[in-house]
CSV table of C-alpha atoms in Angstrom, one decimal:
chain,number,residue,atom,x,y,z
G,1,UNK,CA,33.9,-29.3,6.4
G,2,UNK,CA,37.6,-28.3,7.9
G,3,UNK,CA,38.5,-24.9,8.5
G,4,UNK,CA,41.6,-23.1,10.2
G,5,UNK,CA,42.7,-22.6,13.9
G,6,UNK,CA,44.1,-19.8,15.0
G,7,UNK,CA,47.5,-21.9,14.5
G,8,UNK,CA,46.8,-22.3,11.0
G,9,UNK,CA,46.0,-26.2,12.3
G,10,UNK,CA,43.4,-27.6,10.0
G,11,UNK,CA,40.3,-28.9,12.2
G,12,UNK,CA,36.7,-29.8,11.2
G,13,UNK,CA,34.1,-27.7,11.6
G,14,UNK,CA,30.5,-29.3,12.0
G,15,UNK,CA,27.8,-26.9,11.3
G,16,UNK,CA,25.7,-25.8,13.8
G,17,UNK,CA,21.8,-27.3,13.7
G,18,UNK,CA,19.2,-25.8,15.9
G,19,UNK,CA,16.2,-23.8,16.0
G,20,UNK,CA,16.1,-20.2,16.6
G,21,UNK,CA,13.0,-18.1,17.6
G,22,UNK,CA,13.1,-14.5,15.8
G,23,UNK,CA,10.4,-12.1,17.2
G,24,UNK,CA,7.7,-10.8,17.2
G,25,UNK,CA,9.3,-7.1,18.4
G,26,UNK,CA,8.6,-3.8,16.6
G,27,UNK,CA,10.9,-3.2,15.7
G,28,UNK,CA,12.1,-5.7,13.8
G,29,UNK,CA,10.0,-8.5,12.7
G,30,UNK,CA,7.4,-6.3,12.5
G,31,UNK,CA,5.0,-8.4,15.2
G,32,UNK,CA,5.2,-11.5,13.2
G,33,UNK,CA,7.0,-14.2,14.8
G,34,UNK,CA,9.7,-15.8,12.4
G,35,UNK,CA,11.1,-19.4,13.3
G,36,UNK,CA,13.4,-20.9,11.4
G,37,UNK,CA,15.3,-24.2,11.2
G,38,UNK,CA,19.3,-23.6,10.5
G,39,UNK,CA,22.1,-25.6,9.5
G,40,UNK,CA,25.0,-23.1,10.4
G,41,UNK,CA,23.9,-20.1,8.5
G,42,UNK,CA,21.6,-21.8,6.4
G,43,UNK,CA,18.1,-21.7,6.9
G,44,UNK,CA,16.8,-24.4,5.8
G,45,UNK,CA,13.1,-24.3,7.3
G,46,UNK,CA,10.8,-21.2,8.3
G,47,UNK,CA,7.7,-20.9,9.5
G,48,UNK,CA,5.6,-17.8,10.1
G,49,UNK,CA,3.5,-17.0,13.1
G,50,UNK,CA,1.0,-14.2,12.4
G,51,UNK,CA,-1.8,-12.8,13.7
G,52,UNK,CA,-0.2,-10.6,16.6
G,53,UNK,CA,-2.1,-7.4,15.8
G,54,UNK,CA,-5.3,-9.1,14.5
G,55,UNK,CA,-8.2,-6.3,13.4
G,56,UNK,CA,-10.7,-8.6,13.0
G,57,UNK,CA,-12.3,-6.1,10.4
G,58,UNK,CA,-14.2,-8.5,8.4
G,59,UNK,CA,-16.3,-9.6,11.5
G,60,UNK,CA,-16.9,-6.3,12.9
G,61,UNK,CA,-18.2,-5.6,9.4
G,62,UNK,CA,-20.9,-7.5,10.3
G,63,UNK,CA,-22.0,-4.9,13.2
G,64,UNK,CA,-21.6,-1.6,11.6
G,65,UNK,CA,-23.6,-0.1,8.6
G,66,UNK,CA,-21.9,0.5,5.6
G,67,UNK,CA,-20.8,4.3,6.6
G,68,UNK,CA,-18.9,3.5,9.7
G,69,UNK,CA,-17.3,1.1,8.3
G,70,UNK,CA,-15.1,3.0,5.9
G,71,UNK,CA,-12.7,4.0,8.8
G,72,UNK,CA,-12.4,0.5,10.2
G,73,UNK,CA,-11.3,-1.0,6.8
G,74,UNK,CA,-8.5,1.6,6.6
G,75,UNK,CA,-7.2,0.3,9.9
G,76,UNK,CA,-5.2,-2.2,8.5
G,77,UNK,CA,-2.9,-0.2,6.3
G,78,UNK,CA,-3.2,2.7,7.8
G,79,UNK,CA,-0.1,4.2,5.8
G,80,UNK,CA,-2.3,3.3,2.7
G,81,UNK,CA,-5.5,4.1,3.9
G,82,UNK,CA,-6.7,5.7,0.4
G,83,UNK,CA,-6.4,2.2,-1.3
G,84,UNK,CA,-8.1,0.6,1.5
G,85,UNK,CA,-10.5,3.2,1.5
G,86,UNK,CA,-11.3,3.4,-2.6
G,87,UNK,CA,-11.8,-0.5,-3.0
G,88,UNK,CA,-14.3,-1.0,-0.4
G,89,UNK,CA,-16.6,1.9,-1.8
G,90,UNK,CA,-16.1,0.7,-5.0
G,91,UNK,CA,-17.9,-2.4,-4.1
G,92,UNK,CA,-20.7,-0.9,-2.1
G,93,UNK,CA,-21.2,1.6,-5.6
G,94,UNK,CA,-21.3,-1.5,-7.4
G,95,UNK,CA,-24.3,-3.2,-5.7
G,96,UNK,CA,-26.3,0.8,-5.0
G,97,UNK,CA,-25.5,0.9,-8.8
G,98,UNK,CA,-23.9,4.4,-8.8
G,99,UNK,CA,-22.7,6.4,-11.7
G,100,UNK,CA,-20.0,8.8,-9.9
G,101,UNK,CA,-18.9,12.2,-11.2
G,102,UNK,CA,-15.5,12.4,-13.4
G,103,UNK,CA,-13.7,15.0,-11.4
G,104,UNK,CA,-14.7,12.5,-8.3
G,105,UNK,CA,-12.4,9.8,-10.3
G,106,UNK,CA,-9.6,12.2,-10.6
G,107,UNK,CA,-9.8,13.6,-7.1
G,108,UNK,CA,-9.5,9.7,-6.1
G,109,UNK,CA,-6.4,8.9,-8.3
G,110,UNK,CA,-4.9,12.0,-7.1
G,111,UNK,CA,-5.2,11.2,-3.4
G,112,UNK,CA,-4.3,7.4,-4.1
G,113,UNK,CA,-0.7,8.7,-5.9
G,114,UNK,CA,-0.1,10.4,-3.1
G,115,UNK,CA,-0.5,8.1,-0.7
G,116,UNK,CA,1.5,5.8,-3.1
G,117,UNK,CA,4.7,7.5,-2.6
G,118,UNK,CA,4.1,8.2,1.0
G,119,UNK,CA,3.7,4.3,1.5
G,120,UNK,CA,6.8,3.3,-0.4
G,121,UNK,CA,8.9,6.1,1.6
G,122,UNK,CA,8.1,4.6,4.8
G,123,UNK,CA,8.8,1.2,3.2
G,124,UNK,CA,12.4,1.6,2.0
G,125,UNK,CA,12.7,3.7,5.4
G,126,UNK,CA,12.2,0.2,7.0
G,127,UNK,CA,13.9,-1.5,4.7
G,128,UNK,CA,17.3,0.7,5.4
G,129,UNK,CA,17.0,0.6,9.1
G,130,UNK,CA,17.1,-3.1,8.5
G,131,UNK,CA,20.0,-3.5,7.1
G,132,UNK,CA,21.8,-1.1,9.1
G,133,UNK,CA,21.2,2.4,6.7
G,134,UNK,CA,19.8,4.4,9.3
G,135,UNK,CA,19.9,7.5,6.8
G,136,UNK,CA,17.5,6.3,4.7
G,137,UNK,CA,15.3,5.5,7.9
G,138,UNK,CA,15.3,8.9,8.7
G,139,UNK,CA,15.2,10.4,5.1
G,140,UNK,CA,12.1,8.1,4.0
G,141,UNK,CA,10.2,9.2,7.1
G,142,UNK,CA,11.2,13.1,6.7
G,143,UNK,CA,10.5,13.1,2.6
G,144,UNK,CA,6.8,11.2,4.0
G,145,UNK,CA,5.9,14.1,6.2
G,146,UNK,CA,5.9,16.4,2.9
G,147,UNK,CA,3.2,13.7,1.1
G,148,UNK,CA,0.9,13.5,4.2
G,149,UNK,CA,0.6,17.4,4.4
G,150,UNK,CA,-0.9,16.9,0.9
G,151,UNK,CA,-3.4,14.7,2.0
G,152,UNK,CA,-4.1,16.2,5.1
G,153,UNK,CA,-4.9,19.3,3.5
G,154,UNK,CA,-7.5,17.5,1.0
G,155,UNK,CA,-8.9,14.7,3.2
G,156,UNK,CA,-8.9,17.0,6.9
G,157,UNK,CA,-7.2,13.6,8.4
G,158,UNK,CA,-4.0,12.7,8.9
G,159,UNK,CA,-4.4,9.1,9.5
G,160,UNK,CA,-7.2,7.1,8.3
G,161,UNK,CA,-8.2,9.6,5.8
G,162,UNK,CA,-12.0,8.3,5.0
G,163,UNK,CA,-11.9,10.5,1.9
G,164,UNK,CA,-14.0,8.5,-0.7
G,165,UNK,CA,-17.2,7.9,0.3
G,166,UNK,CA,-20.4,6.4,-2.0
G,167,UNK,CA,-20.8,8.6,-5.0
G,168,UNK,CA,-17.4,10.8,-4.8
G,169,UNK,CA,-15.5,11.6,-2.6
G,170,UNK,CA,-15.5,14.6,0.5
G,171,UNK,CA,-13.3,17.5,-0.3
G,172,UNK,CA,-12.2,18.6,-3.5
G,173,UNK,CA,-9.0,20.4,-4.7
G,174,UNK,CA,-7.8,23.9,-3.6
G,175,UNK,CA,-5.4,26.3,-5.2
G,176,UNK,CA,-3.2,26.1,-2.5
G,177,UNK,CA,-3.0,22.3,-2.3
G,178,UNK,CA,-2.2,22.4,-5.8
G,179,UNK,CA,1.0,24.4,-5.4
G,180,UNK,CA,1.6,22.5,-2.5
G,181,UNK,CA,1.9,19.6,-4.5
G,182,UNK,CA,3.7,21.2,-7.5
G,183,UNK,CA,6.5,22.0,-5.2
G,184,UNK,CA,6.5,18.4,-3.2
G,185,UNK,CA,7.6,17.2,-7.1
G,186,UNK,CA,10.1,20.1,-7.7
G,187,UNK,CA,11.2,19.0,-3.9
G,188,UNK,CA,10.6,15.0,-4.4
G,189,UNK,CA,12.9,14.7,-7.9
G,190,UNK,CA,16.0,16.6,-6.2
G,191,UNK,CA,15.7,14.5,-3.5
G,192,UNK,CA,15.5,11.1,-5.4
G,193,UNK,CA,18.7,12.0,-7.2
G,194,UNK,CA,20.1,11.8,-3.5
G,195,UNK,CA,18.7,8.5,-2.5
G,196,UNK,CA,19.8,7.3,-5.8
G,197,UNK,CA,23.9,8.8,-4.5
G,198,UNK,CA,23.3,7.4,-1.0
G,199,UNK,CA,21.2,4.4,-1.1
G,200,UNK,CA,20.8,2.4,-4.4
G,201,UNK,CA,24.8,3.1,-5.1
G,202,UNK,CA,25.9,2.3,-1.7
G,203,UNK,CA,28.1,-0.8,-2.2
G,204,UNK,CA,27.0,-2.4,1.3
G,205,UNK,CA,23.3,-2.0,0.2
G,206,UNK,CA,23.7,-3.4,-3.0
G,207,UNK,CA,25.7,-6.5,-1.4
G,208,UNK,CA,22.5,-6.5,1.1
G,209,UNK,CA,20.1,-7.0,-1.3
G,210,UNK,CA,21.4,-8.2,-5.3
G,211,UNK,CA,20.7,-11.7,-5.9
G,212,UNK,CA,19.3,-12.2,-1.9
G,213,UNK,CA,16.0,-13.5,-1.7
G,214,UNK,CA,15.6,-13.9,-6.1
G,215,UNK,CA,12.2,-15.2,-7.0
G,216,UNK,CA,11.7,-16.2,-10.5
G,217,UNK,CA,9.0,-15.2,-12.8
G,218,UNK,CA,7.6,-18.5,-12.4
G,219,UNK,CA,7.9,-18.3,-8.6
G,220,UNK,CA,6.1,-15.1,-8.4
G,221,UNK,CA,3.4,-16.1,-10.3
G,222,UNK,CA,3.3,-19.5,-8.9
G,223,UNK,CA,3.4,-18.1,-4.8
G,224,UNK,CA,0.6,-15.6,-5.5
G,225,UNK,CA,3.0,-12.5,-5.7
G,226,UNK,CA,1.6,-9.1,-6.0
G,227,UNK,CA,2.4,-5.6,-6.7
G,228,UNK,CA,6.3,-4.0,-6.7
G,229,UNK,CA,7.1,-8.1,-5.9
G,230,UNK,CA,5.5,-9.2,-9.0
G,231,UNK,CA,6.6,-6.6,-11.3
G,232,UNK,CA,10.4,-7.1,-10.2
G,233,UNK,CA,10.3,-10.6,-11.0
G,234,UNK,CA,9.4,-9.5,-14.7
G,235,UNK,CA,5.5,-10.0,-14.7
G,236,UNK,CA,4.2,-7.1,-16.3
G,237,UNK,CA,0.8,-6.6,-14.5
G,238,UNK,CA,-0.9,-3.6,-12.9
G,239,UNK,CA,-4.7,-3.1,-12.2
G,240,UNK,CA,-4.5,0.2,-12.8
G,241,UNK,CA,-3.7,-1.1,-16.6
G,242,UNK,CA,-5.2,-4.7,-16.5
G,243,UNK,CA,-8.4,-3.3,-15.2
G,244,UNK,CA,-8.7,0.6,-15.1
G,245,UNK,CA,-10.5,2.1,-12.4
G,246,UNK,CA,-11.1,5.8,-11.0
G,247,UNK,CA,-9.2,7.9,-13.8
G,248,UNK,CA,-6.6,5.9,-14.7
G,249,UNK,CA,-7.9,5.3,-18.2
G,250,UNK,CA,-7.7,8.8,-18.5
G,251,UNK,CA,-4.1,8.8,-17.9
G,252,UNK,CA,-0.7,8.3,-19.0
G,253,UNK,CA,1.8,6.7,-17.0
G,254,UNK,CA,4.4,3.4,-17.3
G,255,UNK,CA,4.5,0.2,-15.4
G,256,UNK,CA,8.3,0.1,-14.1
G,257,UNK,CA,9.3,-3.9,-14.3
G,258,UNK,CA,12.7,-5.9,-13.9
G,259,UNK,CA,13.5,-9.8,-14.4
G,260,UNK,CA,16.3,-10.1,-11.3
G,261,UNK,CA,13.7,-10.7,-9.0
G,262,UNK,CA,16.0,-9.9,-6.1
G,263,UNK,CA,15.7,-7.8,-3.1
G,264,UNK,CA,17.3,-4.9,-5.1
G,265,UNK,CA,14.7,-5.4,-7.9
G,266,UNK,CA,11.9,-4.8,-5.9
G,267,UNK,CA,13.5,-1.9,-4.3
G,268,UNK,CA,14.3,0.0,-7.8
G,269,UNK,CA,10.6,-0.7,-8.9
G,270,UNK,CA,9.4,1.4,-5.7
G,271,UNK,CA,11.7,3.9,-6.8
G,272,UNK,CA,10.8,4.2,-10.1
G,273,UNK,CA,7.0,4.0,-9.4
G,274,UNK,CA,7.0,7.1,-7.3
G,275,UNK,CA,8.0,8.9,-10.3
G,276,UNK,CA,5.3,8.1,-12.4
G,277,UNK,CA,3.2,8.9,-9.6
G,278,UNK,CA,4.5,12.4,-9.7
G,279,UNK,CA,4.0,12.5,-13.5
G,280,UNK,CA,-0.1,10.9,-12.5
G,281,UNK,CA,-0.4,13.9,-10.4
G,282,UNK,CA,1.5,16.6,-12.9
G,283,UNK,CA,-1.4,14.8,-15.3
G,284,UNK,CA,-4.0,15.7,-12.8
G,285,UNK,CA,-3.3,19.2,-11.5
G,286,UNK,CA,-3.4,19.9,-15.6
G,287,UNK,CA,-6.4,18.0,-17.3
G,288,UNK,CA,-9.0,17.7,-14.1
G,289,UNK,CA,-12.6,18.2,-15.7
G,290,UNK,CA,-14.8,20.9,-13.7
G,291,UNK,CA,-18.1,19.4,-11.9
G,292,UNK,CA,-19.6,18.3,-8.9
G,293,UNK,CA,-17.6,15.9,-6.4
G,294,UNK,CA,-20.2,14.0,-5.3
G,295,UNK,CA,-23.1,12.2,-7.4
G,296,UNK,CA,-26.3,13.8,-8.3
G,297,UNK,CA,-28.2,11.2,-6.1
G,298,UNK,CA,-26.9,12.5,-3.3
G,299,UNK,CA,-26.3,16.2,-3.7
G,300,UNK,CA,-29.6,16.8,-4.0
G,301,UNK,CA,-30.3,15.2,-0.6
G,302,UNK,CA,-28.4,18.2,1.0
G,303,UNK,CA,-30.4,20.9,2.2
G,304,UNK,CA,-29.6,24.3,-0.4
G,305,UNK,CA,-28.5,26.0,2.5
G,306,UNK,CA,-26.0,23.7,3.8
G,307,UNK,CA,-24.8,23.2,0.1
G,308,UNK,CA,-24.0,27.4,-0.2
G,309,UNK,CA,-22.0,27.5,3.0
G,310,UNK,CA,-20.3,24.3,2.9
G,311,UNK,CA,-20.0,23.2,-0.5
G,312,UNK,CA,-19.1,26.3,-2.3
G,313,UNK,CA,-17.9,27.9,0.3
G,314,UNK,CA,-15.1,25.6,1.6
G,315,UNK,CA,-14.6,22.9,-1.0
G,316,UNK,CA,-16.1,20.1,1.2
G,317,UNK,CA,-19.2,18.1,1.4
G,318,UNK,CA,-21.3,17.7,4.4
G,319,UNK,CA,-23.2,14.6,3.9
G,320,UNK,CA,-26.4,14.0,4.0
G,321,UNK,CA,-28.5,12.4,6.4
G,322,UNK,CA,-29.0,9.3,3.4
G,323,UNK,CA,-25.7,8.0,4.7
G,324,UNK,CA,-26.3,7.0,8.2
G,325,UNK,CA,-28.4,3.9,7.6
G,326,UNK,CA,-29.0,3.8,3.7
G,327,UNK,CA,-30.0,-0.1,2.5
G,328,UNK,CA,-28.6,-0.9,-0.8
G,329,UNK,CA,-30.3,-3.9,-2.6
G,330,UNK,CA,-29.6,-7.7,-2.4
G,331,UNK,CA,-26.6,-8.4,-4.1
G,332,UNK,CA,-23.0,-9.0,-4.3
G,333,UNK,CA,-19.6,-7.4,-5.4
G,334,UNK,CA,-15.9,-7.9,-6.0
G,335,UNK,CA,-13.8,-5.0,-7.0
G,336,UNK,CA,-9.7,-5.1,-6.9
G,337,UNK,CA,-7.2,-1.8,-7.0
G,338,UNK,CA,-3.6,-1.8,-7.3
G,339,UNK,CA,-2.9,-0.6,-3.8
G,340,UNK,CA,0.6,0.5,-2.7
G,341,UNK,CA,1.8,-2.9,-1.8
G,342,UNK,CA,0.0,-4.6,-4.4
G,343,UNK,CA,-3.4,-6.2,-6.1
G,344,UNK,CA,-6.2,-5.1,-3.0
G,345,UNK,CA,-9.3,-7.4,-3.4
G,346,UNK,CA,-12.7,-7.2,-1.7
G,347,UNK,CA,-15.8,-9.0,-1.9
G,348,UNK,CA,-19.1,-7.7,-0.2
G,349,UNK,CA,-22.5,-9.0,0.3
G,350,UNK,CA,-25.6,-7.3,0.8
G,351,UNK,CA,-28.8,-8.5,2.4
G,352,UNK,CA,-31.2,-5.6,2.0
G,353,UNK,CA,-30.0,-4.0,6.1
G,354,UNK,CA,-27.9,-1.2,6.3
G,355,UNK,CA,-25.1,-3.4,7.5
G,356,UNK,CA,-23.1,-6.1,5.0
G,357,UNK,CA,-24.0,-9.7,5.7
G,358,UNK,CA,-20.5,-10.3,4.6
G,359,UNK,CA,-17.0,-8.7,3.8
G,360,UNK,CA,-14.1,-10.1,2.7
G,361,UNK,CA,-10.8,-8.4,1.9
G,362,UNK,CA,-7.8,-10.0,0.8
G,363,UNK,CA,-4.7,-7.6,1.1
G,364,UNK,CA,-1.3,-7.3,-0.5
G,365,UNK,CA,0.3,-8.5,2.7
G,366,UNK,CA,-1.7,-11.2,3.0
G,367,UNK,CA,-0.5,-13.2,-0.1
G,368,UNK,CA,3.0,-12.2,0.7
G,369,UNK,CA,3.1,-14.3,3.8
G,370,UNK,CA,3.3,-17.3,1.8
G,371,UNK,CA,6.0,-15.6,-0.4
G,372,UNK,CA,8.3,-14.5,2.2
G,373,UNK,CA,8.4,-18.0,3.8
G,374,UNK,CA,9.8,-19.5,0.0
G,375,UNK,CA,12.1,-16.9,0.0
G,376,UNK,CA,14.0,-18.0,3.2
G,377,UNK,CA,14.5,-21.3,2.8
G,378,UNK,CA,18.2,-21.7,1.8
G,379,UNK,CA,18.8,-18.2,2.2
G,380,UNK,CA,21.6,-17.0,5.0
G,381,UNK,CA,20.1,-16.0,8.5
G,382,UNK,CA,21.7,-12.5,8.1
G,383,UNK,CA,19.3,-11.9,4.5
G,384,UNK,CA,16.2,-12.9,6.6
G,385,UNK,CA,15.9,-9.0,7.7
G,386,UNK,CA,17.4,-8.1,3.7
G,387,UNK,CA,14.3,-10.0,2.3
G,388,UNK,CA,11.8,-9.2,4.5
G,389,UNK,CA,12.7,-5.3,4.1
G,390,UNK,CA,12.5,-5.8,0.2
G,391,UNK,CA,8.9,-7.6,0.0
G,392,UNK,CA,7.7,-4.0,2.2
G,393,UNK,CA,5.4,-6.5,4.7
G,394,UNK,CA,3.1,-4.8,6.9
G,395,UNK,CA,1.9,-6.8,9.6
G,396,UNK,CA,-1.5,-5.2,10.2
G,397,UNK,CA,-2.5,-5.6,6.7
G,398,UNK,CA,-2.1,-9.1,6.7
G,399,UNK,CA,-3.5,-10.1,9.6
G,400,UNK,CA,-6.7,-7.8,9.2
């Protein structure tokens, strides 16, 4: 390969070959250590080195009964702690064989919308800091706060929310959370419109991220891709469609997919999704049924005292004693939800004790370890952080 001197003396160039060590920092890599084998630019090697923020969850799921543990398995994602939150209880209701009440369902697809588009705000907030926009950093953190006010108000937490529980879920809807989420949508639309200006039509994002990092349909489905990934490589798969759960069967709402399967695919599909989830929530606030948030198995456990001053009274159960150490039966479970990063599986055991005798979650995260490492090889060191931003990685999650 020649090149030009400053001269305009033609000389030969050889390209530089070497390793280079990228992380972990936070941030940046996001505590996953990246290293990658380059020929000039080129990477043409990468391995990935997780497991810096370990959780250890399934383990500790050993030691704790089934209560406690619904805090620990949010841990992971705790910016999508609703998903990690629903699909564990739906396996635990699946073995104690619990019918749970329809406004329950709705209260747990509302909260999960929610926490939808608060997770993909702070994703593409990563995302732009990566690749220098830091605008967006600050805009996709700021438009957050007004989606975790919503679910603070419903779930009392901020965090780890620990809303659904066995059998429904812990607080139910209030007239003022209603119009607070009405006007988060009136506020949320306008403000996409700007993103749209700012962000997706910025010429130096859309060199950042169209055809960087482009996995086929074939690819995806062949790496194990999941969620926004998936659906931006033109695989038209949801399990909110492909399996309905909570209320979703109840509702109307469209599965935004593209064919580029490039970085800026998978950022429009974000996009796009937190508009249906606006029109999921405009869905709920309208055809929610009235009834009881919690299952008639367990209401009637609570003392008729405690159920006039808590549950009437302020919207919000106080659970009954049943859950500190309750023993469901032998048996086994799998459930999956479409989380905010993708397909969410779990898989629990029961021995008869009031703790599992085995848990087992696989996360979105998780299977996009093996995707992001395809994605670099013969991509440009400078795309590394382009790619990485687009597939919305959270280290936590995968590790577990």
């Amino acid at each position: 390969m020649t090149s030009l001197d400053n001269y305009g003396m033609e000389v030969e160039v050889v390209p530089v070959q070497g390793e280079l060590n990228v992380g972990p920092q936070h941030p940046g890599s996001g505590h996953m250590r990246i290293l990658v084998k380059l020929n000039g630019d080129i990477v043409e090697d990468c391995e990935l080195d997780v497991g810096y923020v370990h959780r250890a969850v399934e383990k500790l799921g050993e030691n704790r009964n089934y209560m406690h543990l619904i805090p620990l398995v949010e841990r992971p994602a705790i910016l999508d702690s609703i998903h990690m939150n629903m699909g564990y209880v739906m396996a635990v209701e699946k073995i104690l064989n619990v019918d749970v009440p329809e406004r329950a369902l709705y209260l747990r697809s509302f909260a999960a919308e929610v926490n939808r588009i608060a997770s993909h705000l702070y994703g593409l907030g990563i995302l732009g800091i990566f690749i220098g926009h830091s605008t967006a950093f600050m805009w996709g953190f700021g438009d957050r706060e007004v989606w975790l006010q919503i679910l603070e108000a419903l779930t009392g937490a901020r965090v780890t929310n620990s809303y659904i529980i066995p059998g429904g879920v812990r607080r139910d809807l209030t007239p003022s959370i209603i119009e607070m989420t009405k006007k988060a949508i009136v506020y949320m639309r306008k403000k996409l419109k700007d993103w749209e200006k700012i962000f997706l039509k910025n010429p130096t994002i859309m060199d950042r991220l169209q055809n960087v990092g482009v996995m086929t349909r074939e690819q995806a489905i062949e790496w194990g891709a999941v969620g926004p990934n998936l659906r931006a490589s033109g695989v038209n798969f949801d399990v909110r469609k492909a399996e309905p759960y909570a209320a979703y069967s109840k509702l109307d709402f469209e599965i935004p997919v593209y064919k580029e399967g490039d970085g800026y695919a998978r950022t429009l599909v974000r996009f796009e999704e937190m508009e249906q989830s606006m029109r999921i929530l405009e869905q709920i606030i309208k055809d929610i049924p009235e009834g009881p948030i919690l299952a008639d198995r367990f209401l009637k456990q609570i003392p008729p005292i405690r159920m006039k001053k808590w549950v009437q009274g302020q919207g919000r159960i106080v659970l009954p004693g049943y859950y500190a150490s309750f023993r469901p039966p032998r048996g086994e479970a799998a459930t999956r939800v479409e989380a905010s990063r993708g397909e969410l599986f779990y898989y629990v055991v029961s021995d008869g004790s009031p703790k599992p005798y085995r848990l087992r979650m696989i996360t979105p995260s998780y299977r996009a370890i093996y995707v992001f490492k395809n994605l670099c090889k013969g991509a440009r060191y400078a795309d590394i952080v382009s790619i990485y931003g687009s597939l919305d990685y959270f280290p936590p999650e995968a590790d577990r």
